[in-house]
Coordinates of C-alpha atoms in Angstrom, one line a residue:
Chain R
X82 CA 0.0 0.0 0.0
X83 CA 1.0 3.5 -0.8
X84 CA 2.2 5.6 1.8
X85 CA 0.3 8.1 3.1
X86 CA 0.4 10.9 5.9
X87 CA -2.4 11.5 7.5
X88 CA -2.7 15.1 8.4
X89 CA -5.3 14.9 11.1
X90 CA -2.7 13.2 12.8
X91 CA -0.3 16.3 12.2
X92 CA -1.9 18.4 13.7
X93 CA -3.3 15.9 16.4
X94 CA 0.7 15.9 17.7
X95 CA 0.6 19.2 18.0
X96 CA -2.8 19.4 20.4
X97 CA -1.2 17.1 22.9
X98 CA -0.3 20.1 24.9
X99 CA -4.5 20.3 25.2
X100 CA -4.6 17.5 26.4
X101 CA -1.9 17.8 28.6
X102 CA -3.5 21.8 29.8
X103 CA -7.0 19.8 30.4
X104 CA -5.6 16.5 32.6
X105 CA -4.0 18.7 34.7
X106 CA -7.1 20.8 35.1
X107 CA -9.4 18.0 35.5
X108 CA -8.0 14.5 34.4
X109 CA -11.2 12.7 35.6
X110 CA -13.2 14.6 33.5
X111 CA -15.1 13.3 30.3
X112 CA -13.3 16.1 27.8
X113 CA -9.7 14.1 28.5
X114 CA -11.4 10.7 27.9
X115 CA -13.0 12.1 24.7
X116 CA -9.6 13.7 23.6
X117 CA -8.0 10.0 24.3
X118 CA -10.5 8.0 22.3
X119 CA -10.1 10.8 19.2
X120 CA -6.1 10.8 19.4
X121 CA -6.7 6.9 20.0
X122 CA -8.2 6.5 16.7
X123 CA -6.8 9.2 14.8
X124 CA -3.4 7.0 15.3
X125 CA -4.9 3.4 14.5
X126 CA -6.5 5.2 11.1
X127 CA -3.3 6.2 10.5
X128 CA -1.3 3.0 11.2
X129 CA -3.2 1.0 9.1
X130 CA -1.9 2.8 6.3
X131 CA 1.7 1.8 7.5
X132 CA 3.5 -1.4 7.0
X133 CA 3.9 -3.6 9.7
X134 CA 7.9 -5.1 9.9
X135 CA 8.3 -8.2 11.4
X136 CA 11.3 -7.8 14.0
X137 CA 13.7 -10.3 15.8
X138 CA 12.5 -11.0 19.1
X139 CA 15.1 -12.0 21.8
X140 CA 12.2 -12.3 24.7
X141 CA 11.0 -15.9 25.1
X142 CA 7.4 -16.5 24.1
X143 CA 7.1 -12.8 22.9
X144 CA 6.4 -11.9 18.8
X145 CA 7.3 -8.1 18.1
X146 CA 6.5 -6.1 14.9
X147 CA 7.1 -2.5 14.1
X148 CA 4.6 0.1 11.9
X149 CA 6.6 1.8 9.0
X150 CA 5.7 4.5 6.5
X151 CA 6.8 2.5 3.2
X152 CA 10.2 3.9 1.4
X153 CA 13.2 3.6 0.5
X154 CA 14.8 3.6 4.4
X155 CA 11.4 3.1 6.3
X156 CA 11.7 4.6 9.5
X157 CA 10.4 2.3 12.3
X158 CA 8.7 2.7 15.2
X159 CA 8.5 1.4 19.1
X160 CA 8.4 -2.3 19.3
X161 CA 5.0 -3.6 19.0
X162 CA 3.5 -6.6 21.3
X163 CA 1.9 -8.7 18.2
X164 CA -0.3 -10.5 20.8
X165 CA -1.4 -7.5 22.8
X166 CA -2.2 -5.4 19.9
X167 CA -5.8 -5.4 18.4
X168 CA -7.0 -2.9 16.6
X169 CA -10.4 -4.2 15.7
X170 CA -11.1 -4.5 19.3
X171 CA -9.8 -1.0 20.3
X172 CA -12.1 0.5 17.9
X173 CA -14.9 -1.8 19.1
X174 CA -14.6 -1.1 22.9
X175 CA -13.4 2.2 22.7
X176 CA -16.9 3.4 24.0
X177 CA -16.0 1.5 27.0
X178 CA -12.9 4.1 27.9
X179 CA -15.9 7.7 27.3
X180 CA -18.5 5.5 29.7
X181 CA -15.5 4.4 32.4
X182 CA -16.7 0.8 31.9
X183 CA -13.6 -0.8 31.2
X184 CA -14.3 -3.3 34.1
X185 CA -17.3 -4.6 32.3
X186 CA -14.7 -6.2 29.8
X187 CA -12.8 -9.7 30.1
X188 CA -9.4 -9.4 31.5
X189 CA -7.7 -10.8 28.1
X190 CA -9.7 -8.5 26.2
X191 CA -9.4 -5.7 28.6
X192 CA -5.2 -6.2 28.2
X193 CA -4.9 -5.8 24.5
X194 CA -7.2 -2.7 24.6
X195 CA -5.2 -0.5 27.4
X196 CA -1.8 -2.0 25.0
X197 CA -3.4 -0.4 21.6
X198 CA -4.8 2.5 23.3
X199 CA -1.4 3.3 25.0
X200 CA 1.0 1.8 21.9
X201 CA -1.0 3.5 19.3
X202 CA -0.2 7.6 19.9
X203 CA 3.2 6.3 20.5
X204 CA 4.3 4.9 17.3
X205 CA 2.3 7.3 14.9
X206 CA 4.2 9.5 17.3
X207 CA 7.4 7.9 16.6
X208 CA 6.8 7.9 12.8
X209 CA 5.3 11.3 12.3
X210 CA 8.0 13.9 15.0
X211 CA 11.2 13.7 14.6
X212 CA 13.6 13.5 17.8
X213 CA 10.9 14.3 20.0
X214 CA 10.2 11.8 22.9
X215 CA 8.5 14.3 25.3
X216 CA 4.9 13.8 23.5
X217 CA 4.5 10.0 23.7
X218 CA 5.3 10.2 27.5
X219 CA 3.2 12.8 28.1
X220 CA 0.5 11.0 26.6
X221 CA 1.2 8.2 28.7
X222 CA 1.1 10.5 31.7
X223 CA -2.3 11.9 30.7
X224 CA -4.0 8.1 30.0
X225 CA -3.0 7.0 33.1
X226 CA -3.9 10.1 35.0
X227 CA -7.2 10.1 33.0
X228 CA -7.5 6.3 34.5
X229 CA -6.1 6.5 38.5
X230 CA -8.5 10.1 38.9
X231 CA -11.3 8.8 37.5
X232 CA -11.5 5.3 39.1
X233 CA -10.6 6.9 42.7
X234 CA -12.8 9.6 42.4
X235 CA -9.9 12.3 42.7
X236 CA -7.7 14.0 40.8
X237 CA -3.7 13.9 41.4
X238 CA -1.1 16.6 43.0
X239 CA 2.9 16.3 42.3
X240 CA 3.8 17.6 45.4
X241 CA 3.6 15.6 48.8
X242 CA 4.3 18.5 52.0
X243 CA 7.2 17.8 54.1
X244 CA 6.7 18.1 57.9
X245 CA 9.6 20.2 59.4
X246 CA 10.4 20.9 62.9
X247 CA 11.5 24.6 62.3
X248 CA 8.9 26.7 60.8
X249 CA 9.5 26.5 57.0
X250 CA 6.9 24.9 53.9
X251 CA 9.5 22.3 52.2
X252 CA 7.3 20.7 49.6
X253 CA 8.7 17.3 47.2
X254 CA 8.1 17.5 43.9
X255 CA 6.9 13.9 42.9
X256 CA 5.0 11.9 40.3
X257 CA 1.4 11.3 40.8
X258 CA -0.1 11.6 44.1
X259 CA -3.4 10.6 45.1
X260 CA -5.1 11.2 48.2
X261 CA -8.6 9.9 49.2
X262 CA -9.1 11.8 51.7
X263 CA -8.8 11.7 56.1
X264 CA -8.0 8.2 57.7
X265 CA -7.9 7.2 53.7
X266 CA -5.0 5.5 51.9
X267 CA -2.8 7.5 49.6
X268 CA -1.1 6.4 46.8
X269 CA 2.5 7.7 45.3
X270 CA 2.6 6.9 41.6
X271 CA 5.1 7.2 39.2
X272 CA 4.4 6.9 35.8
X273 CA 7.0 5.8 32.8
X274 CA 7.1 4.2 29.7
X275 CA 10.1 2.4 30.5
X276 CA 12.2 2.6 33.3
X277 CA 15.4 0.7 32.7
X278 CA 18.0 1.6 35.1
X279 CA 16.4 4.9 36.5
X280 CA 14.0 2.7 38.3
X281 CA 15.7 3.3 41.5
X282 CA 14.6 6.8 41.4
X283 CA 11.1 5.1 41.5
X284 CA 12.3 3.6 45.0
X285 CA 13.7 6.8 46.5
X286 CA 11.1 8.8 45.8
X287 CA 9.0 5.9 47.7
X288 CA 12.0 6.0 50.7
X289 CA 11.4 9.8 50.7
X290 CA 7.9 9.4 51.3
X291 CA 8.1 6.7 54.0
X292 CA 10.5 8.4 55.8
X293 CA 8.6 11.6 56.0
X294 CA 5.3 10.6 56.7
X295 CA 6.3 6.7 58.4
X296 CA 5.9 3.6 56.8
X297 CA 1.9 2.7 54.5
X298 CA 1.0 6.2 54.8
X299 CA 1.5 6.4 51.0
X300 CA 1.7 3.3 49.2
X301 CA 3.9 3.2 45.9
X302 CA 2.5 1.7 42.4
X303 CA 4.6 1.9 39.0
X304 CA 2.5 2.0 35.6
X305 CA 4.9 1.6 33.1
X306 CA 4.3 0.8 29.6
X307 CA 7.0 -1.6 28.4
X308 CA 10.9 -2.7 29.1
X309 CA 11.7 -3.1 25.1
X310 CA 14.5 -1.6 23.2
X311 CA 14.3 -2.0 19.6
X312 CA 18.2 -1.8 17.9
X313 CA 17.1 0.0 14.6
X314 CA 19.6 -1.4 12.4
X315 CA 19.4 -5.2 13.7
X316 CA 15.6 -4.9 14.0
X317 CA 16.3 -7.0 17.7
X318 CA 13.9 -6.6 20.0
X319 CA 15.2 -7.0 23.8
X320 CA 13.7 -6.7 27.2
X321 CA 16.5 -4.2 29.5
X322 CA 15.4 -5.9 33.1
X323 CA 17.7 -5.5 36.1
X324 CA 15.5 -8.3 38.3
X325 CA 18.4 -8.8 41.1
X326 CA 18.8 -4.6 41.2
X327 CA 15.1 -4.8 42.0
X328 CA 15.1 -7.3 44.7
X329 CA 18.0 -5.3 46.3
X330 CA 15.9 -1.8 45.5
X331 CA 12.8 -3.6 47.1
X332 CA 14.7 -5.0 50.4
X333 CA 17.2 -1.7 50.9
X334 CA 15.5 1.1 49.7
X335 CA 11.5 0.8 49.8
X336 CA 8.7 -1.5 49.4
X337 CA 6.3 -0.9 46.1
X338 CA 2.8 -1.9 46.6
X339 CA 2.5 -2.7 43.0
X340 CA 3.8 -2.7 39.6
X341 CA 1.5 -2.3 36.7
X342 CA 3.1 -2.8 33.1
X343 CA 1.3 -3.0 30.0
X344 CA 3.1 -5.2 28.4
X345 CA 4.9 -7.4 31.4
X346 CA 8.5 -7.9 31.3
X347 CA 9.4 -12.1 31.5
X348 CA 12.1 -11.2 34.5
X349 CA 9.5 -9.1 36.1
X350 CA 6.7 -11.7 35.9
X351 CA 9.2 -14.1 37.7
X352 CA 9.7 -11.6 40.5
X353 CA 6.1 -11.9 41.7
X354 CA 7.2 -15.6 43.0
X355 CA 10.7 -14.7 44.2
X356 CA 12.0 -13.4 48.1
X357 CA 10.5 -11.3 49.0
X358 CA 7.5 -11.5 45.9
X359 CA 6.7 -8.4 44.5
X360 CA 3.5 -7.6 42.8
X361 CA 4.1 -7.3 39.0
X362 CA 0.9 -7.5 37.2
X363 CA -1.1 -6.3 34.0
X364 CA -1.9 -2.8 34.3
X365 CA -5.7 -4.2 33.6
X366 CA -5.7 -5.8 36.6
X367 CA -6.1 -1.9 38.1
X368 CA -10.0 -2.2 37.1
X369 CA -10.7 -5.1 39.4
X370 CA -8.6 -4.5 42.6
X371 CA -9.0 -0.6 42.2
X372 CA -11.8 -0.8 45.1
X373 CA -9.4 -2.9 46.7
X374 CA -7.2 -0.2 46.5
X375 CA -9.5 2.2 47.6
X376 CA -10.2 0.3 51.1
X377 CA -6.7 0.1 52.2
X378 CA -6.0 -3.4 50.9
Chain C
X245 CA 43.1 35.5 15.4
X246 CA 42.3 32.6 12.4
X247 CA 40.6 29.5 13.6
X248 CA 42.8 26.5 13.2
X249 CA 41.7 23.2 14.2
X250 CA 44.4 20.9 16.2
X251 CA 45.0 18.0 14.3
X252 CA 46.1 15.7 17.2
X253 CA 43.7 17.0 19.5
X254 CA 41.1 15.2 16.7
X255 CA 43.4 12.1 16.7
X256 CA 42.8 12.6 20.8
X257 CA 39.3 12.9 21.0
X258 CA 39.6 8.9 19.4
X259 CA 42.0 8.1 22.0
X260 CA 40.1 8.7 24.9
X261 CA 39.1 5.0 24.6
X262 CA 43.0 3.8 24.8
X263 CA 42.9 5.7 28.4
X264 CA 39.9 4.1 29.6
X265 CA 41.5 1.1 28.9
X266 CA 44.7 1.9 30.8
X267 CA 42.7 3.4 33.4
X268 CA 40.1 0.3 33.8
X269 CA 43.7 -1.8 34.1
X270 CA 45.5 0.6 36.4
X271 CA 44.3 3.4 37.7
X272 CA 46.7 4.9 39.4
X273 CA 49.5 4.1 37.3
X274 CA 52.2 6.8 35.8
X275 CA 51.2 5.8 32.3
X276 CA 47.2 7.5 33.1
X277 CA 48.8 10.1 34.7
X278 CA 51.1 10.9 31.4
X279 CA 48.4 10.4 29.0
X280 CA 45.8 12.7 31.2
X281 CA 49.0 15.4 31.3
X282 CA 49.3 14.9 27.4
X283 CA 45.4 14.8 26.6
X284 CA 45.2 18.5 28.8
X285 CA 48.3 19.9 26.9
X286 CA 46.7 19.0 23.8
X287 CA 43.2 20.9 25.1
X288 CA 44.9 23.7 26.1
X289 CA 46.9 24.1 23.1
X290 CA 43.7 23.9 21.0
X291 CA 41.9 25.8 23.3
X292 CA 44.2 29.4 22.8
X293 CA 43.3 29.4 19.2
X294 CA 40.0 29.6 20.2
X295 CA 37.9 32.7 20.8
X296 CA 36.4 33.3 24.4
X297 CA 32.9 34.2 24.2
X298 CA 31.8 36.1 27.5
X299 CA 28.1 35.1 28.8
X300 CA 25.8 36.2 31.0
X301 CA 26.0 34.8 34.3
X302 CA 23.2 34.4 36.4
X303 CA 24.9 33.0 39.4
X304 CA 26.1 35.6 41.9
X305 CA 29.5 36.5 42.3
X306 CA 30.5 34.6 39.1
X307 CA 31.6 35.4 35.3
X308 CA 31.4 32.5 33.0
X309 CA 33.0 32.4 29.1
X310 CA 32.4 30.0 26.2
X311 CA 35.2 28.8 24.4
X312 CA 34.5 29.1 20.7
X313 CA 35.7 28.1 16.8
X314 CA 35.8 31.7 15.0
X315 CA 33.2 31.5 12.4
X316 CA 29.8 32.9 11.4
X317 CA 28.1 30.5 13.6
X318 CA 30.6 30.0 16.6
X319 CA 29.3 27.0 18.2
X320 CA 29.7 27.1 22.4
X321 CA 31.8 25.0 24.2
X322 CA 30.6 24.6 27.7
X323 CA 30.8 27.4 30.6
X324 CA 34.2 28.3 31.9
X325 CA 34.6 29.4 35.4
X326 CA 36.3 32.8 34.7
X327 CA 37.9 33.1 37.8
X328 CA 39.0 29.0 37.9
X329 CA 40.3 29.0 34.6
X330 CA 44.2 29.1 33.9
X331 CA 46.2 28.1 31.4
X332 CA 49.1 29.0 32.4
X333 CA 48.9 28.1 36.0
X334 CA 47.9 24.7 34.2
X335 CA 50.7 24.3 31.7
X336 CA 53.4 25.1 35.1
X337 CA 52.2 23.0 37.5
X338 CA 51.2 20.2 35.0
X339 CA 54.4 18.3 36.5
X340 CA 52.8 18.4 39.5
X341 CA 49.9 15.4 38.3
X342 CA 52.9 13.3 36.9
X343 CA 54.6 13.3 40.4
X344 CA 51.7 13.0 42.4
X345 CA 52.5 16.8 44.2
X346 CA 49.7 18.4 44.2
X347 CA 49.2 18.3 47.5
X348 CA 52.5 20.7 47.9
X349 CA 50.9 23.5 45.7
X350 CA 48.8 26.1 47.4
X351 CA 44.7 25.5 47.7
X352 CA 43.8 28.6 45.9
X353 CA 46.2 27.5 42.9
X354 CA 45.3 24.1 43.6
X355 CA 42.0 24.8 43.2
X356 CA 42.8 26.3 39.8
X357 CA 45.3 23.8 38.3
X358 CA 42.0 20.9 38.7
X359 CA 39.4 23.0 37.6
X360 CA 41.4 24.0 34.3
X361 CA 42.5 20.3 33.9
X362 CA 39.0 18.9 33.9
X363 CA 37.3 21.4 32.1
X364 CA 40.1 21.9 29.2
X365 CA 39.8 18.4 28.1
X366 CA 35.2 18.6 28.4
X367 CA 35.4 22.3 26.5
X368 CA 37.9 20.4 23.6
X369 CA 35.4 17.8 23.3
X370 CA 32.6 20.0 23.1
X371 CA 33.8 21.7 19.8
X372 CA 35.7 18.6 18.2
X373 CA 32.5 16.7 18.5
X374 CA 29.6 16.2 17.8
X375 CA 26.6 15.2 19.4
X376 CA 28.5 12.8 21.6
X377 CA 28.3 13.5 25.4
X378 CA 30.2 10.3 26.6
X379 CA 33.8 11.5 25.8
X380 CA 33.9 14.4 28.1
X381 CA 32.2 11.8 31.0
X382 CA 34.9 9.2 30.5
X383 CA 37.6 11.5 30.6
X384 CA 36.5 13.0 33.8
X385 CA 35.9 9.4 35.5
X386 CA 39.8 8.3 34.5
X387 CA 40.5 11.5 36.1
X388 CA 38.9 11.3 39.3
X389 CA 39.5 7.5 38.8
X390 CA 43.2 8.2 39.0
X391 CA 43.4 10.8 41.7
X392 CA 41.4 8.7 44.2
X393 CA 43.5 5.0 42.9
X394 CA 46.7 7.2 43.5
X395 CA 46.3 8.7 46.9
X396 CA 44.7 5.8 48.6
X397 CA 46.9 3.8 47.0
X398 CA 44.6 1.2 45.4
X399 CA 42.7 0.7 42.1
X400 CA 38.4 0.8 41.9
X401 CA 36.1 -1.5 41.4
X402 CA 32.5 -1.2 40.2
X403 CA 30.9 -4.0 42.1
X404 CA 30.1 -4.7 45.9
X405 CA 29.5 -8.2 46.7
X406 CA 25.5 -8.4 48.6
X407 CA 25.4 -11.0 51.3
X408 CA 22.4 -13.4 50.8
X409 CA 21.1 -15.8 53.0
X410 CA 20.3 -18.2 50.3
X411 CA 23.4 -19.4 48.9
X412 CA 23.3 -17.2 45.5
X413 CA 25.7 -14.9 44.5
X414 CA 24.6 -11.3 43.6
X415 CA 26.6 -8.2 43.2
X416 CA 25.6 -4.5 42.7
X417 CA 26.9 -2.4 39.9
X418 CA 28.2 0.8 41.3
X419 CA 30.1 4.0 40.8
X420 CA 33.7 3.9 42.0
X421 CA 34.4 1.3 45.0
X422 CA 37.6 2.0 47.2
X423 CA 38.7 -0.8 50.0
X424 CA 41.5 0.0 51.6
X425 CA 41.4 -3.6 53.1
X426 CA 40.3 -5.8 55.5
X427 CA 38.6 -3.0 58.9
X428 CA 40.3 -0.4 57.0
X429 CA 37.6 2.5 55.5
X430 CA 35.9 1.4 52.7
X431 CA 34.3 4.4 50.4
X432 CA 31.7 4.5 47.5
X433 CA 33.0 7.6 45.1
X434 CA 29.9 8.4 42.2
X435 CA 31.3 10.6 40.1
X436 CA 29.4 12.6 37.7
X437 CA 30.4 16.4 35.4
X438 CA 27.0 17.2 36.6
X439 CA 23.7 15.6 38.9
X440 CA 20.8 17.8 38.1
X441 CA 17.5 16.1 39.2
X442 CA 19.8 12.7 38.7
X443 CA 21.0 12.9 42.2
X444 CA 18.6 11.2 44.0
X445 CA 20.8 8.1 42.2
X446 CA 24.2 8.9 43.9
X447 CA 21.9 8.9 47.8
X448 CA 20.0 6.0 46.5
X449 CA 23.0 3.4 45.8
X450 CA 24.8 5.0 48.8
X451 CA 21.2 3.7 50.9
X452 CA 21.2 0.0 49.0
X453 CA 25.5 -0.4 50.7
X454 CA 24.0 1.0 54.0
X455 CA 21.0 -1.3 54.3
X456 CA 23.5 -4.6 52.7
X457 CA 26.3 -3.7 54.4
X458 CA 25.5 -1.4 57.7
X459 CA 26.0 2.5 58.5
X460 CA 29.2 3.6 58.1
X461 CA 30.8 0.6 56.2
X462 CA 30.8 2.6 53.1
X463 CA 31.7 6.1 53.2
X464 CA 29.7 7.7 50.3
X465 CA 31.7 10.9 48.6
X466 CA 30.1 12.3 45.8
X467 CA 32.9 13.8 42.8
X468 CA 31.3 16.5 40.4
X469 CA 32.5 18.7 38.0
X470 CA 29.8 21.7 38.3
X471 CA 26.1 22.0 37.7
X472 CA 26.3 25.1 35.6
X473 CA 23.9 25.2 32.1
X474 CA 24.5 27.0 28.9
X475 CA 21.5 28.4 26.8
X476 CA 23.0 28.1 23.2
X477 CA 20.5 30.6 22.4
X478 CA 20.3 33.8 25.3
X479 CA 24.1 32.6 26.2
X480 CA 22.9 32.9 29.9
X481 CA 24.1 30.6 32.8
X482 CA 22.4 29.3 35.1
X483 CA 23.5 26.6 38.2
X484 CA 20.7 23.8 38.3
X485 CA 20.9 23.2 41.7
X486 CA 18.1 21.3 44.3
X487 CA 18.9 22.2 47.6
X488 CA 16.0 21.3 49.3
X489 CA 15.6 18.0 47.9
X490 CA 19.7 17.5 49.1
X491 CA 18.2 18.2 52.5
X492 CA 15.3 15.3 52.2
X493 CA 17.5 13.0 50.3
X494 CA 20.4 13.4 53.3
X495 CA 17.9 13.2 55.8
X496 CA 15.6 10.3 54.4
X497 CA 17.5 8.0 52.1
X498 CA 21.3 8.2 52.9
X499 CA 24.3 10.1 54.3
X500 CA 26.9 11.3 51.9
X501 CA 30.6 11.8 53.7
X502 CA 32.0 14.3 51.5
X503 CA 30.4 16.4 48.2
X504 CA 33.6 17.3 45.9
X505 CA 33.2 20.2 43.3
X506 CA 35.4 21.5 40.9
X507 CA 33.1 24.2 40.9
X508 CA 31.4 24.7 43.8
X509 CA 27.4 25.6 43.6
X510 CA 26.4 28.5 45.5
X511 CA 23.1 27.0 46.9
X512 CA 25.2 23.7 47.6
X513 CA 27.7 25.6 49.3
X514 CA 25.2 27.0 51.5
X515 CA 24.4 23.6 52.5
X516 CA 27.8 23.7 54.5
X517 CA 25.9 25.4 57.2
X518 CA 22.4 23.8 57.1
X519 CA 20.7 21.5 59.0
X520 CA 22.1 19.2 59.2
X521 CA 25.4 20.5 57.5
X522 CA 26.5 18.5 54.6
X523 CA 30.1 18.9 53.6
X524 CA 30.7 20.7 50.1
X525 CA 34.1 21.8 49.3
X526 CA 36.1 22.1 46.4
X527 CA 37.5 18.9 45.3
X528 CA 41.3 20.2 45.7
X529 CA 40.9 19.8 49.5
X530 CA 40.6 16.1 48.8
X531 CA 44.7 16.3 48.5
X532 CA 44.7 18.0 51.7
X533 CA 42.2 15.8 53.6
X534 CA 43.4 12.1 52.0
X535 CA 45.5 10.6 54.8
X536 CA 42.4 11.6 57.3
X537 CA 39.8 9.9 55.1
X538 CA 42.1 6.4 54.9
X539 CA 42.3 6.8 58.5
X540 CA 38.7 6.5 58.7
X541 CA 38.0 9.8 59.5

């Protein structure tokens, strides 16, 4: 098939700082779930028009592609999860994101949508800017915001206060934070598409936290979208996990409550059954336990 | 004065990998010290057939410069220190590194001589190359590599073994590790031309040695070049510094022994009397303070 640009899409990568204005403003609200479903299928109209290049997967039991506009020297996107993504499904429960019923839909399902919605923006991103990797993660930022807000009922700060002894405001600037109120559990939540070796910042930020306001007061949950690194000229697709550096980061530096991925990292999944386990799940997993959350559980 | 580009300083700017080599093998041997002596000659050579390009400073009591290619476009080497920048300080007391003397020459000039050395070889590299960041880092850790291997008298390594009570071997990756042998002070040395927001790293990893191997077993001594940052564009400077987030990161994660600075942050500086004081100094005390640090003070 003939290349071809899609110009909503254009301009679409401009109006993420919209989106952006409007999630910090209100990220619960229905205008950011309406601005996600349009940039949602304003991207899978326009990868459809874009090859799809099979890659070399070096993750066990994992298939990866990449979208390409056709040419000469095809530039290619993020790695792709060829079993999470579905784009006939996206568009078919995309209704499901506006009404906040995501819940209502199998967990299997329910996976490969919350992959396509987040993997989508991403890589027409990736194909359509140049050199720019500030807009996919700020999309990220505002579909998980949009998410966390609206299924706890509040939106997020990123600032926790410190308590001082001597009469001065000291305030942390953190990732999301979510606060359900007196007597109500409080969540710290950082939010990357990939973390690779920066994850211990993940875990200080978490120490910070515990050590200012004592241990549970705010509990810790990673979303992140994916651990894969694509080598461009190779077409390899890898996983970059540091599982032992986790289990050390876990033990000596704070404890994480959860650790949603999108697309779940092999050595991470074997984490949830090593000493101490740690929770790594499917980020769709969020919809069922959220109320779980919610109670302090 | 006619640009004119230094032919072996280009042929350098290659061999920067033959001196991680040499420094990876032996540290503190007289064959790093020649080649760093060589590779600053070189810089400094280069360096007076290049324009200086004052900028506006917006740190108090500070003048910065560019160094800079004569041309239409010039492009900007990183800030200089006006007042710690000195060629021909540099060029006299160059002997000085090859003999291990520098504790003999006085702190002001001292001061002067290491500032000049480090930043010759980073401003080179910024107008040689292009687009690559890692030379200018790796010439900075073979530096800091060798003064630390030479006065305590024994080579790095990056690793710390982690005591298990399962019978597993696991080791950390680390900056710089110094063990001056068996109940003799053992010291964790990140070093870095600049921290930013990436600090929360160096108190992070410092945390993960206290938790494995208890307070105190490590002493944790931050090296840094300076924090300052160039606008290409308004040619202003700036020091990106986070003094309040030191404060929580001292207080909550770890405790750093020593922070060394070629060029010394005013808001870090006025850490040096905060609560609780955290020692920032300029890194040409470290000649005059070595002998106590070894003795475990």
């Amino acid at each position: 098939m003939a290349p071809r640009v899609n110009p909503i899409l254009e301009a679409l990568s401009t109006r993420y700082k919209t989106l952006k204005k409007l999630t910090a403003l209100d990220a619960k609200s229905p205008e950011v779930a309406e601005m996600i479903a349009h940039f949602t299928s304003a991207a899978l109209d326009f990868l459809s028009s874009c090859q799809r290049i099979p890659l070399v997967s070096r993750v066990p039991e994992k298939t990866y592609f990449s979208f390409a506009k056709a040419g000469k020297k095809p530039k290619l996107s993020r790695a792709v999860n060829d079993n999470l993504f579905d784009a006939d499904s996206a568009k078919r429960n995309l209704d499901n994101l506006l009404e906040g019923t995501l819940d209502r839909i199998q967990l299997p399902e329910r996976t490969r949508l919350l992959y396509t919605i987040a993997i989508s923006y991403c890589c027409a991103a990736d194909l359509l800017k140049t050199g720019d990797q500030k807009t996919p993660a700020t999309f990220f930022e505002c579909l998980i915001g949009h998410f966390f807000a609206r299924a706890f009922g509040v939106n997020h700060r990123t600032q926790v206060d410190v308590l001082q002894l001597e009469d001065e405001n000291t305030t942390l600037p953190t990732d999301f934070i979510y606060d359900l109120g007196p007597a109500k559990p409080k969540f710290h939540v950082p939010v990357k598409t990939s973390t690779r070796e920066r994850v211990i910042q993940v875990f200080a930020h978490q120490r910070v936290l515990d050590g200012v306001h004592g241990f549970g007061k705010f509990k810790g949950i990673l979303v992140c979208l994916a651990e894969t690194k694509l080598d461009h000229t190779s077409r390899e697709v890898v996983e970059i996990c540091v599982p032992r550096q986790w289990n050390l980061y876990y033990r000596f530096i704070a404890v994480m409550h959860r650790f949603y991925y999108f697309d779940v990292p092999k050595k991470y999944e074997a984490l949830t059954t090593g000493d101490p386990p740690m929770a790594v799940v499917p980020f769709a997993t969020f919809f069922d336990e959220v109320k779980d959350l919610a109670a302090g559980h």
